[in-house]
mmCIF file of C-alpha atoms and ligand atoms in Angstrom:
data_model
loop_
_atom_site.group_PDB
_atom_site.id
_atom_site.type_symbol
_atom_site.label_atom_id
_atom_site.label_comp_id
_atom_site.label_asym_id
_atom_site.label_seq_id
_atom_site.Cartn_x
_atom_site.Cartn_y
_atom_site.Cartn_z
ATOM 1 C CA MET A 261 81.358 103.530 114.591
ATOM 2 C CA LYS A 262 83.895 101.146 113.396
ATOM 3 C CA ARG A 263 87.299 101.929 113.353
ATOM 4 C CA ILE A 264 89.042 100.705 109.716
ATOM 5 C CA VAL A 265 92.426 100.639 108.487
ATOM 6 C CA ILE A 266 93.116 100.602 104.997
ATOM 7 C CA VAL A 267 96.436 99.735 103.110
ATOM 8 C CA GLY A 268 96.292 100.944 99.859
ATOM 9 C CA ALA A 269 93.657 104.015 99.964
ATOM 10 C CA THR A 270 95.306 106.283 97.529
ATOM 11 C CA SER A 271 93.487 104.945 94.568
ATOM 12 C CA GLY A 272 91.342 102.437 93.001
ATOM 13 C CA ILE A 273 88.979 100.143 95.133
ATOM 14 C CA GLY A 274 90.647 101.398 98.250
ATOM 15 C CA LEU A 275 89.866 104.888 97.605
ATOM 16 C CA GLU A 276 86.725 104.282 96.899
ATOM 17 C CA THR A 277 85.960 101.929 99.964
ATOM 18 C CA ALA A 278 87.416 104.770 102.083
ATOM 19 C CA ARG A 279 84.779 107.173 100.731
ATOM 20 C CA LEU A 280 82.100 104.976 101.606
ATOM 21 C CA CYS A 281 83.329 104.288 105.049
ATOM 22 C CA ILE A 282 83.356 108.262 105.431
ATOM 23 C CA ARG A 283 79.731 108.062 104.787
ATOM 24 C CA GLU A 284 79.087 105.232 107.151
ATOM 25 C CA GLY A 285 80.630 107.554 109.677
ATOM 26 C CA TRP A 286 83.433 105.424 110.573
ATOM 27 C CA ARG A 287 86.720 106.412 111.520
ATOM 28 C CA ILE A 288 89.518 105.395 108.958
ATOM 29 C CA GLY A 289 93.329 104.939 108.610
ATOM 30 C CA ALA A 290 94.494 105.339 105.525
ATOM 31 C CA ALA A 291 97.768 104.121 104.075
ATOM 32 C CA GLY A 292 99.654 103.941 100.992
ATOM 33 C CA ARG A 293 102.973 105.549 99.261
ATOM 34 C CA ARG A 294 101.413 108.548 97.836
ATOM 35 C CA LEU A 295 101.296 111.178 100.692
ATOM 36 C CA GLU A 296 99.346 113.719 98.307
ATOM 37 C CA ALA A 297 96.947 111.124 97.480
ATOM 38 C CA LEU A 298 96.288 110.357 101.382
ATOM 39 C CA GLU A 299 96.361 113.919 102.112
ATOM 40 C CA ALA A 300 93.788 114.534 99.612
ATOM 41 C CA LEU A 301 91.662 111.971 101.076
ATOM 42 C CA ARG A 302 91.862 113.541 104.362
ATOM 43 C CA ALA A 303 90.761 116.609 103.323
ATOM 44 C CA GLU A 304 87.278 114.929 102.274
ATOM 45 C CA ALA A 305 86.569 114.151 105.819
ATOM 46 C CA PRO A 306 89.262 115.775 108.193
ATOM 47 C CA GLU A 307 87.445 115.035 111.397
ATOM 48 C CA GLN A 308 86.977 111.177 110.528
ATOM 49 C CA ILE A 309 90.597 110.103 108.890
ATOM 50 C CA GLU A 310 94.334 109.683 109.854
ATOM 51 C CA ILE A 311 96.847 109.144 107.534
ATOM 52 C CA GLU A 312 100.458 107.335 107.272
ATOM 53 C CA PRO A 313 102.648 107.296 104.206
ATOM 54 C CA LEU A 314 103.988 103.783 104.115
ATOM 55 C CA ASP A 315 105.498 101.261 101.431
ATOM 56 C CA ILE A 316 104.787 97.740 102.211
ATOM 57 C CA THR A 317 107.614 96.226 100.491
ATOM 58 C CA ARG A 318 109.727 97.961 103.215
ATOM 59 C CA ASP A 319 110.669 96.906 106.710
ATOM 60 C CA ASP A 320 109.336 99.671 108.762
ATOM 61 C CA ALA A 321 105.706 99.539 107.449
ATOM 62 C CA PRO A 322 104.522 97.249 110.339
ATOM 63 C CA GLU A 323 105.654 100.032 112.789
ATOM 64 C CA ARG A 324 104.138 102.778 110.386
ATOM 65 C CA LEU A 325 100.832 100.676 110.780
ATOM 66 C CA GLU A 326 101.214 100.791 114.277
ATOM 67 C CA LYS A 327 101.516 104.422 114.767
ATOM 68 C CA LEU A 328 98.410 104.587 112.508
ATOM 69 C CA ILE A 329 96.508 102.477 114.546
ATOM 70 C CA GLU A 330 97.153 104.378 117.827
ATOM 71 C CA ARG A 331 96.398 107.787 116.051
ATOM 72 C CA LEU A 332 93.244 106.208 114.878
ATOM 73 C CA GLY A 333 92.441 104.776 118.652
ATOM 74 C CA GLY A 334 92.382 101.365 117.965
ATOM 75 C CA MET A 335 91.488 99.154 114.978
ATOM 76 C CA ASP A 336 88.477 96.844 114.360
ATOM 77 C CA ILE A 337 88.961 96.194 110.753
ATOM 78 C CA TYR A 338 92.008 95.788 108.369
ATOM 79 C CA LEU A 339 91.310 96.053 104.773
ATOM 80 C CA HIS A 340 94.554 95.262 102.474
ATOM 81 C CA SER A 341 93.932 96.873 99.183
ATOM 82 C CA SER A 342 97.570 97.486 98.089
ATOM 83 C CA GLY A 343 98.785 95.460 95.260
ATOM 84 C CA ILE A 344 100.241 95.852 91.604
ATOM 85 C CA GLY A 345 99.682 93.652 88.561
ATOM 86 C CA SER A 346 100.683 93.579 85.037
ATOM 87 C CA ARG A 347 100.488 91.698 81.840
ATOM 88 C CA ASN A 348 103.888 90.133 81.530
ATOM 89 C CA THR A 349 103.753 87.776 78.648
ATOM 90 C CA ASP A 350 107.924 88.776 77.924
ATOM 91 C CA LEU A 351 108.002 87.803 80.887
ATOM 92 C CA ARG A 352 110.194 90.727 82.150
ATOM 93 C CA PRO A 353 111.957 89.846 85.435
ATOM 94 C CA ASP A 354 111.763 93.190 87.033
ATOM 95 C CA ILE A 355 107.761 93.062 86.861
ATOM 96 C CA GLU A 356 107.674 89.284 87.905
ATOM 97 C CA LEU A 357 110.030 90.246 91.061
ATOM 98 C CA ALA A 358 108.210 93.548 91.737
ATOM 99 C CA THR A 359 104.980 91.732 91.953
ATOM 100 C CA LEU A 360 106.482 89.399 94.087
ATOM 101 C CA ARG A 361 107.712 91.629 96.561
ATOM 102 C CA THR A 362 104.205 93.812 96.765
ATOM 103 C CA ASN A 363 101.702 90.968 96.352
ATOM 104 C CA GLY A 364 103.937 88.411 98.229
ATOM 105 C CA GLU A 365 106.589 89.737 100.846
ATOM 106 C CA GLY A 366 104.496 92.829 101.459
ATOM 107 C CA PHE A 367 101.475 91.459 101.777
ATOM 108 C CA VAL A 368 102.412 88.755 104.185
ATOM 109 C CA ARG A 369 104.504 91.524 105.983
ATOM 110 C CA MET A 370 101.443 93.443 106.521
ATOM 111 C CA ILE A 371 98.914 90.572 107.276
ATOM 112 C CA VAL A 372 101.208 89.442 109.934
ATOM 113 C CA ALA A 373 101.541 92.787 111.435
ATOM 114 C CA ALA A 374 97.418 93.208 111.561
ATOM 115 C CA PHE A 375 96.923 89.568 112.842
ATOM 116 C CA ASN A 376 99.284 90.063 115.766
ATOM 117 C CA TYR A 377 97.617 93.489 116.517
ATOM 118 C CA VAL A 378 93.981 92.156 116.284
ATOM 119 C CA ARG A 379 95.441 89.180 118.484
ATOM 120 C CA ASN A 380 96.609 91.008 121.243
ATOM 121 C CA HIS A 381 93.799 93.186 121.320
ATOM 122 C CA GLY A 382 90.826 90.867 121.770
ATOM 123 C CA GLY A 383 89.771 89.942 118.152
ATOM 124 C CA GLY A 384 88.783 91.768 114.984
ATOM 125 C CA HIS A 385 88.415 91.667 111.454
ATOM 126 C CA ILE A 386 90.971 91.056 108.563
ATOM 127 C CA ALA A 387 89.773 91.409 105.196
ATOM 128 C CA VAL A 388 92.088 91.442 101.575
ATOM 129 C CA ILE A 389 91.357 92.197 98.127
ATOM 130 C CA SER A 390 92.706 89.220 96.508
ATOM 131 C CA SER A 391 91.311 88.251 93.534
ATOM 132 C CA ILE A 392 89.747 85.807 90.967
ATOM 133 C CA ALA A 393 92.952 85.580 89.089
ATOM 134 C CA GLY A 394 94.684 83.154 91.782
ATOM 135 C CA THR A 395 91.881 80.311 90.526
ATOM 136 C CA LYS A 396 94.357 79.190 87.907
ATOM 137 C CA GLY A 397 97.673 79.982 86.573
ATOM 138 C CA LEU A 398 97.368 82.792 84.009
ATOM 139 C CA GLY A 399 99.808 82.797 81.093
ATOM 140 C CA SER A 400 99.331 86.333 80.484
ATOM 141 C CA ALA A 401 100.286 87.048 84.266
ATOM 142 C CA PRO A 402 102.442 84.628 85.861
ATOM 143 C CA ALA A 403 103.486 86.490 88.934
ATOM 144 C CA TYR A 404 100.372 88.285 89.593
ATOM 145 C CA SER A 405 98.078 84.908 89.392
ATOM 146 C CA ALA A 406 100.620 83.052 91.478
ATOM 147 C CA THR A 407 100.797 85.877 94.186
ATOM 148 C CA LYS A 408 97.047 85.987 94.219
ATOM 149 C CA ARG A 409 96.806 82.241 94.954
ATOM 150 C CA MET A 410 99.268 82.631 97.478
ATOM 151 C CA GLN A 411 97.159 85.115 99.301
ATOM 152 C CA ASN A 412 94.314 83.040 98.967
ATOM 153 C CA THR A 413 95.963 80.015 100.734
ATOM 154 C CA TYR A 414 97.724 82.459 103.251
ATOM 155 C CA ILE A 415 94.267 83.774 104.477
ATOM 156 C CA ASP A 416 92.970 79.966 104.850
ATOM 157 C CA ALA A 417 96.042 79.057 106.877
ATOM 158 C CA LEU A 418 95.800 82.101 109.105
ATOM 159 C CA SER A 419 91.768 81.459 109.417
ATOM 160 C CA GLN A 420 92.940 77.736 110.531
ATOM 161 C CA LEU A 421 95.353 79.269 113.080
ATOM 162 C CA ALA A 422 93.196 81.810 114.597
ATOM 163 C CA ARG A 423 90.438 79.144 115.263
ATOM 164 C CA MET A 424 92.799 76.457 116.584
ATOM 165 C CA GLU A 425 94.366 79.223 118.990
ATOM 166 C CA GLY A 426 91.073 80.877 119.828
ATOM 167 C CA TYR A 427 91.983 84.363 119.021
ATOM 168 C CA GLY A 428 88.414 85.660 117.620
ATOM 169 C CA ILE A 429 89.658 86.894 114.139
ATOM 170 C CA ARG A 430 87.276 86.936 111.356
ATOM 171 C CA PHE A 431 88.843 86.731 107.809
ATOM 172 C CA THR A 432 87.246 87.749 104.433
ATOM 173 C CA ASP A 433 89.151 86.850 101.009
ATOM 174 C CA ILE A 434 87.501 89.194 98.666
ATOM 175 C CA ARG A 435 87.830 88.214 95.272
ATOM 176 C CA PRO A 436 86.830 90.750 92.302
ATOM 177 C CA GLY A 437 86.799 90.302 88.830
ATOM 178 C CA PHE A 438 87.697 92.886 86.656
ATOM 179 C CA VAL A 439 87.259 96.338 87.972
ATOM 180 C CA ALA A 440 88.040 99.631 86.457
ATOM 181 C CA THR A 441 90.787 101.092 88.200
ATOM 182 C CA PRO A 442 94.396 102.577 87.136
ATOM 183 C CA LEU A 443 95.748 98.939 88.024
ATOM 184 C CA LEU A 444 94.134 97.434 84.732
ATOM 185 C CA ALA A 445 94.004 101.231 82.792
ATOM 186 C CA LYS A 446 97.605 100.515 81.444
ATOM 187 C CA ASP A 447 96.715 97.183 79.974
ATOM 188 C CA GLY A 448 93.757 97.517 77.533
ATOM 189 C CA HIS A 449 90.138 96.622 77.303
ATOM 190 C CA TYR A 450 88.936 93.814 79.656
ATOM 191 C CA PRO A 451 85.701 92.617 79.084
ATOM 192 C CA MET A 452 82.916 92.425 82.107
ATOM 193 C CA LEU A 453 84.620 95.546 83.415
ATOM 194 C CA MET A 454 82.834 96.465 86.851
ATOM 195 C CA PRO A 455 82.728 100.270 88.059
ATOM 196 C CA THR A 456 84.807 100.628 91.127
ATOM 197 C CA GLU A 457 81.634 102.119 93.160
ATOM 198 C CA LYS A 458 79.931 98.917 92.739
ATOM 199 C CA VAL A 459 82.751 96.940 94.137
ATOM 200 C CA ALA A 460 83.263 99.072 96.836
ATOM 201 C CA ARG A 461 79.642 98.775 97.892
ATOM 202 C CA ARG A 462 79.636 94.885 97.719
ATOM 203 C CA ILE A 463 82.714 95.292 99.977
ATOM 204 C CA MET A 464 80.889 97.500 102.468
ATOM 205 C CA GLN A 465 78.370 94.861 102.821
ATOM 206 C CA VAL A 466 81.161 92.354 103.809
ATOM 207 C CA LEU A 467 82.894 94.517 106.175
ATOM 208 C CA ARG A 468 79.545 95.178 107.856
ATOM 209 C CA LYS A 469 78.308 91.618 107.865
ATOM 210 C CA PRO A 470 81.973 89.376 107.660
ATOM 211 C CA ARG A 471 81.945 86.531 104.855
ATOM 212 C CA ARG A 472 84.730 84.182 105.090
ATOM 213 C CA ARG A 473 84.931 84.514 100.880
ATOM 214 C CA VAL A 474 83.526 86.342 98.456
ATOM 215 C CA VAL A 475 83.600 86.681 94.572
ATOM 216 C CA ILE A 476 82.444 90.171 93.165
ATOM 217 C CA ASP A 477 79.874 89.892 91.170
ATOM 218 C CA ARG A 478 77.593 87.206 90.759
ATOM 219 C CA ARG A 479 78.725 86.738 87.018
ATOM 220 C CA TYR A 480 82.028 86.193 88.092
ATOM 221 C CA ALA A 481 81.061 83.696 90.714
ATOM 222 C CA LEU A 482 79.456 81.643 88.324
ATOM 223 C CA PHE A 483 82.618 82.145 85.831
ATOM 224 C CA VAL A 484 84.921 80.664 88.549
ATOM 225 C CA PHE A 485 82.744 77.867 89.330
ATOM 226 C CA PHE A 486 83.168 76.605 85.785
ATOM 227 C CA TRP A 487 86.363 77.949 85.659
ATOM 228 C CA LYS A 488 87.531 75.464 88.531
ATOM 229 C CA MET A 489 86.314 72.517 86.694
ATOM 230 C CA ILE A 490 88.508 72.937 83.619
ATOM 231 C CA PRO A 491 90.908 70.297 83.927
ATOM 232 C CA GLN A 492 94.688 71.152 83.978
ATOM 233 C CA TRP A 493 95.744 69.451 80.791
ATOM 234 C CA LEU A 494 92.818 71.367 78.753
ATOM 235 C CA TRP A 495 93.299 74.937 80.676
ATOM 236 C CA GLU A 496 97.049 74.552 79.316
ATOM 237 C CA ARG A 497 95.940 74.249 75.821
ATOM 238 C CA LEU A 498 93.151 77.325 75.648
ATOM 239 C CA LYS A 499 94.494 80.145 73.902
ATOM 240 C CA ILE A 500 93.522 82.874 75.903
ATOM 241 C CA ARG A 501 94.508 86.611 74.368
ATOM 242 C CA LYS A 502 93.108 89.588 75.214
ATOM 243 C CA GLU A 503 92.331 92.458 72.872
ATOM 244 C CA GLU A 504 95.046 95.241 72.872
HETATM 245 N N1 NAP B 1918 91.296 96.247 89.305
HETATM 246 C C1 NAP B 1918 91.048 95.167 89.064
HETATM 247 O O1 NAP B 1918 90.674 94.525 88.090
HETATM 248 C C2 NAP B 1918 91.463 93.801 90.156
HETATM 249 C C3 NAP B 1918 91.024 92.775 90.286
HETATM 250 C C4 NAP B 1918 90.737 91.782 91.270
HETATM 251 C C5 NAP B 1918 91.527 92.254 92.160
HETATM 252 N N2 NAP B 1918 92.189 93.350 92.385
HETATM 253 C C6 NAP B 1918 93.257 93.873 93.575
HETATM 254 O O2 NAP B 1918 92.735 94.913 94.137
HETATM 255 C C7 NAP B 1918 93.756 95.704 94.956
HETATM 256 C C8 NAP B 1918 93.334 97.189 94.732
HETATM 257 O O3 NAP B 1918 93.980 97.385 93.328
HETATM 258 P P1 NAP B 1918 93.298 98.513 92.451
HETATM 259 O O4 NAP B 1918 92.547 97.739 91.280
HETATM 260 O O5 NAP B 1918 92.516 99.484 93.145
HETATM 261 O O6 NAP B 1918 94.748 99.091 91.880
HETATM 262 P P2 NAP B 1918 95.105 100.698 92.095
HETATM 263 O O7 NAP B 1918 94.197 101.642 91.913
HETATM 264 O O8 NAP B 1918 96.406 100.483 91.246
HETATM 265 O O9 NAP B 1918 95.532 100.746 93.699
HETATM 266 C C9 NAP B 1918 96.638 99.893 94.022
HETATM 267 C C10 NAP B 1918 96.951 100.419 95.853
HETATM 268 O O10 NAP B 1918 97.766 99.544 96.437
HETATM 269 C C11 NAP B 1918 98.999 100.565 96.788
HETATM 270 N N3 NAP B 1918 100.320 99.998 96.604
HETATM 271 C C12 NAP B 1918 100.762 99.641 95.574
HETATM 272 N N4 NAP B 1918 101.971 99.163 95.969
HETATM 273 C C13 NAP B 1918 102.195 99.609 96.995
HETATM 274 C C14 NAP B 1918 103.300 99.521 98.288
HETATM 275 N N5 NAP B 1918 104.526 98.897 97.863
HETATM 276 N N6 NAP B 1918 102.931 100.009 99.392
HETATM 277 C C15 NAP B 1918 101.852 100.400 99.757
HETATM 278 N N7 NAP B 1918 100.753 100.551 98.860
HETATM 279 C C16 NAP B 1918 100.887 100.187 97.408
HETATM 280 C C17 NAP B 1918 98.558 101.921 95.942
HETATM 281 O O11 NAP B 1918 99.134 102.831 96.385
HETATM 282 P P3 NAP B 1918 100.384 103.966 96.479
HETATM 283 O O12 NAP B 1918 100.697 103.559 95.083
HETATM 284 O O13 NAP B 1918 99.906 105.326 96.877
HETATM 285 O O14 NAP B 1918 101.348 103.098 97.391
HETATM 286 C C18 NAP B 1918 96.969 101.864 95.700
HETATM 287 O O15 NAP B 1918 96.393 102.532 96.665
HETATM 288 C C19 NAP B 1918 95.039 94.852 94.210
HETATM 289 O O16 NAP B 1918 95.495 94.002 95.209
HETATM 290 C C20 NAP B 1918 94.303 94.123 93.070
HETATM 291 O O17 NAP B 1918 95.223 93.190 92.567
HETATM 292 C C21 NAP B 1918 92.032 94.405 91.202
#
């Protein structure tokens, strides 16, 4: 039986993964801003779930994470699923800056807290849901794609740090393609949209048997492989528009 903390467990990929963890018999520490959603999740398996409302953009989030871990009786896996994202071709500053605060600053705040906990407790597994959106700068969502690239690089850096210092921490960078969650629902239609349950099932596989990096699914892995080969001069000239 594992003890997993999921930050961003109130909807979408995090919520679905939490449900699969319940079926697995694991103990779950669930966090996110919406208390009602956390309480609804706990009601699904009260004996397996501890909850803590927290906002990763706030300074008190690490303290709240620590309290949650304490109530859970320890943490074997930290899964970071909190994030926001929007198309922003109008380059609205409020959207760009909120994205940086959540996916940049909030992400680092929580990963550092998880890293320090795991380091001080003899090792563990830190998994983050980044995205394939970090592969190249996306004109339709500049802050989103830039923060996802930052997440990829940050995990690479911490993974090297942990090995250098012999901390015994495993890292997994999970990069899904488009998933049918509330994050995308507001922005119209997306191609190759994957059901949340399918993505959560794949995430469970890498939580059981850690891998350093995984693109979900195979079609997207192939897509990313070719995407990376597009030279920047050509990438900038591609007209990538989404149907509204
Ligand atoms: N959907 C996709 O196509 C897709 C593809 C690739 C990667 N991803 C990534 O997957 C992750 C999960 O997204 P999703 O698609 O499952 O979207 P979602 O259903 O909107 O879930 C986002 C989660 O993030 C939490 N969150 C947002 N801001 C937060 C904050 N300030 N503090 C704490 N928690 C916060 C939300 O909880 P509260 O609102 O309760 O705080 C919610 O649980 C994101 O990082 C996203 O970038 C999504």
